[in-house]
Structure formats: C-alpha cells, structure tokens
XYZ file of C-alpha atoms in Angstrom:
169
model
C 291.708 -153.583 12.136
C 295.128 -154.362 13.531
C 294.458 -158.082 12.708
C 293.782 -157.492 9.115
C 296.581 -154.884 8.947
C 299.119 -157.364 10.280
C 297.734 -160.329 7.878
C 296.538 -162.488 10.842
C 293.073 -162.517 9.126
C 292.935 -164.949 6.224
C 290.951 -164.205 3.272
C 288.938 -167.413 2.167
C 287.081 -166.350 -0.792
C 284.196 -168.179 -2.466
C 281.252 -167.447 -4.489
C 278.740 -165.350 -2.219
C 275.234 -164.321 -3.034
C 274.891 -160.563 -2.522
C 271.002 -160.306 -1.849
C 271.455 -163.099 0.754
C 273.936 -161.408 2.513
C 272.830 -157.847 2.362
C 269.143 -159.134 3.713
C 271.115 -160.816 6.627
C 272.872 -157.769 7.743
C 269.416 -155.743 7.401
C 267.830 -158.275 9.402
C 270.621 -157.659 11.969
C 270.329 -153.962 11.766
C 266.518 -153.986 12.183
C 266.212 -152.601 15.519
C 268.590 -149.490 14.822
C 266.565 -148.871 11.406
C 263.269 -149.306 13.226
C 264.291 -147.063 16.410
C 265.354 -144.026 13.843
C 262.141 -144.579 11.811
C 264.259 -145.082 8.583
C 262.702 -146.154 5.163
C 265.200 -148.677 3.530
C 264.463 -149.598 0.120
C 266.427 -152.119 -1.893
C 266.794 -152.871 -5.658
C 269.171 -155.868 -6.105
C 270.009 -157.932 -9.225
C 268.961 -161.439 -8.659
C 271.678 -164.314 -8.579
C 274.471 -161.644 -8.406
C 277.468 -163.283 -6.843
C 280.920 -161.899 -5.824
C 284.060 -163.892 -5.117
C 284.941 -162.849 -1.847
C 285.420 -163.874 1.829
C 282.121 -163.758 3.339
C 283.145 -162.803 6.784
C 285.034 -160.017 5.329
C 282.445 -158.645 2.930
C 279.678 -158.940 5.665
C 282.041 -157.123 7.950
C 282.546 -154.126 5.327
C 278.994 -153.989 4.451
C 277.803 -153.941 8.128
C 280.086 -150.627 9.085
C 278.948 -148.783 6.097
C 275.353 -149.602 6.644
C 275.847 -148.625 10.252
C 277.387 -145.391 9.521
C 274.438 -144.792 7.051
C 272.161 -145.402 9.951
C 274.261 -143.118 12.138
C 274.228 -140.368 10.012
C 270.743 -140.455 8.496
C 268.352 -138.374 10.544
C 264.953 -139.610 12.058
C 262.507 -140.650 9.280
C 265.405 -140.350 6.540
C 265.949 -142.749 3.727
C 268.448 -145.556 2.920
C 268.788 -146.851 -0.469
C 270.659 -150.179 -1.343
C 271.394 -151.116 -4.877
C 273.029 -153.876 -6.292
C 274.123 -154.476 -9.897
C 276.989 -155.917 -12.334
C 279.299 -153.438 -14.057
C 282.338 -154.862 -16.127
C 284.052 -157.599 -14.163
C 282.617 -156.080 -10.751
C 279.708 -156.569 -8.669
C 278.592 -153.350 -7.089
C 276.661 -152.784 -3.692
C 275.718 -149.116 -3.473
C 274.584 -147.611 -0.169
C 272.873 -144.370 -0.495
C 271.638 -142.359 2.538
C 269.704 -138.934 3.047
C 272.094 -138.112 5.894
C 274.366 -135.153 6.851
C 276.730 -135.775 4.034
C 280.729 -134.658 4.089
C 282.991 -132.414 2.610
C 285.316 -133.569 -0.171
C 288.289 -132.960 2.504
C 286.636 -135.275 4.710
C 286.176 -138.104 2.136
C 289.800 -138.091 1.350
C 290.685 -138.911 5.337
C 288.142 -141.536 5.809
C 290.111 -144.724 4.875
C 293.602 -143.327 6.221
C 294.647 -144.776 9.829
C 296.759 -141.866 10.630
C 293.630 -139.422 10.357
C 290.985 -141.773 11.773
C 288.126 -139.654 13.377
C 284.961 -140.322 15.156
C 281.975 -137.893 14.658
C 278.307 -137.928 16.631
C 275.619 -139.295 14.602
C 272.297 -137.577 14.046
C 271.158 -138.616 17.517
C 274.373 -138.384 19.432
C 275.518 -142.085 18.603
C 279.043 -142.559 19.455
C 281.638 -144.456 17.471
C 285.178 -145.556 17.392
C 286.269 -143.708 14.224
C 287.538 -147.316 12.776
C 284.344 -148.324 11.189
C 285.049 -147.284 7.567
C 288.770 -148.215 8.197
C 287.635 -151.507 8.696
C 285.283 -151.658 5.656
C 288.052 -150.291 3.417
C 290.638 -152.895 4.563
C 288.061 -155.708 4.443
C 287.222 -154.707 0.834
C 290.706 -154.427 -0.238
C 291.563 -157.832 1.395
C 288.961 -159.169 -1.044
C 290.578 -157.469 -4.039
C 287.938 -154.528 -4.466
C 287.478 -150.989 -3.667
C 285.261 -148.492 -2.286
C 284.112 -145.264 -4.199
C 282.543 -142.486 -2.097
C 280.381 -139.366 -3.299
C 278.767 -136.971 -0.952
C 277.202 -133.816 -0.752
C 276.672 -131.787 2.573
C 272.976 -131.691 3.812
C 272.169 -134.363 1.059
C 273.903 -137.453 2.105
C 276.504 -139.908 0.874
C 276.764 -142.761 -1.582
C 279.211 -145.558 -0.775
C 279.680 -148.145 -3.825
C 281.676 -151.230 -2.943
C 283.129 -152.824 -5.802
C 284.062 -156.502 -5.651
C 285.220 -158.937 -8.086
C 282.836 -161.532 -9.889
C 285.318 -164.015 -10.677
C 288.432 -165.998 -8.916
C 291.743 -164.195 -9.252
C 290.257 -160.770 -10.715
C 291.564 -157.892 -8.785
C 289.826 -154.593 -9.217
C 291.367 -151.102 -9.390
C-alpha cells in the first residue's frame, strides 16, 4: 500500500479482458470458496475490456473478492456481474454476508481509520485489503461504489475506464 501511495508502483495500462481476469482470480480463490461451501455465480458481458494496469486491477479485484469470501457465512452466495455503462466497465461483487453500517462504509478507504474485523469463521486480516483495492482502482482512473445492509450483505462496484486517457469520477 505504501508503495502505491509513494508513487513507487508504476501504472502501465493496457486493454484487459475483464472475464479472463475474473476467472483467473476465482481459480486462485477456489480453495477458500470451497472450504466455506460458497455458491459463486458469474454473469459477465463477453469481450468487456477495460483500460487498466492488469496487475493493479487484479490486486483490487482479489482484495474485494477476498473480503466477500471472508464475510459471507458458510453456504452463502457471491454474485459477480460485469457490464458496460457509459464510458465505464463495471465489475460488481455482491455477497450474502454480514453487511455493514453506513458509518463503517465511510471509513473503508481512509488510511487513518483502517481497521480489521474477524470474518464469519474468525478469519484474520490486516485491515488494509480494501484500502489497497481503493488505491489500485484510483491509480487506474476508476472508483469503487459500496452499498451494504447489515445482515443482508454488501455490493462493491468497481468502475474502470473503457478507453485510454479517460478518467472516471
């Protein structure tokens, strides 16, 4: 995270196929998903490419998916959806997890208020994953929108540019 903050990580954007990247990360997380007996469904727009640094985007998606796994109870559900809207490609991760209050959402991406919470099976974390995801997406000229309901789950929507030199806000 510090390296991103200090500008030591160089962002080298190119056209990245979202479906390929999502499937790669899901494969990496297969064991954790299986261990909690989670149902993961994907509804992905074919040939959706975003203009990003592949490594930073992969890092962001991995951290958000990891949080969804961590905070979704055994036999819960995670839905991944990708689509285009305006000038953005959107990657949405929705879980049937514990959810969060609005006050907690406001603190998610602030370094001075980073916090760690145990997962549904007492999984530990550093409290930095979502901060790293936010910085990685911002570095790629995108943003993350979060909505959540306590006891129902959370939705993280990553918005990334479809074309070179397009900054989203």
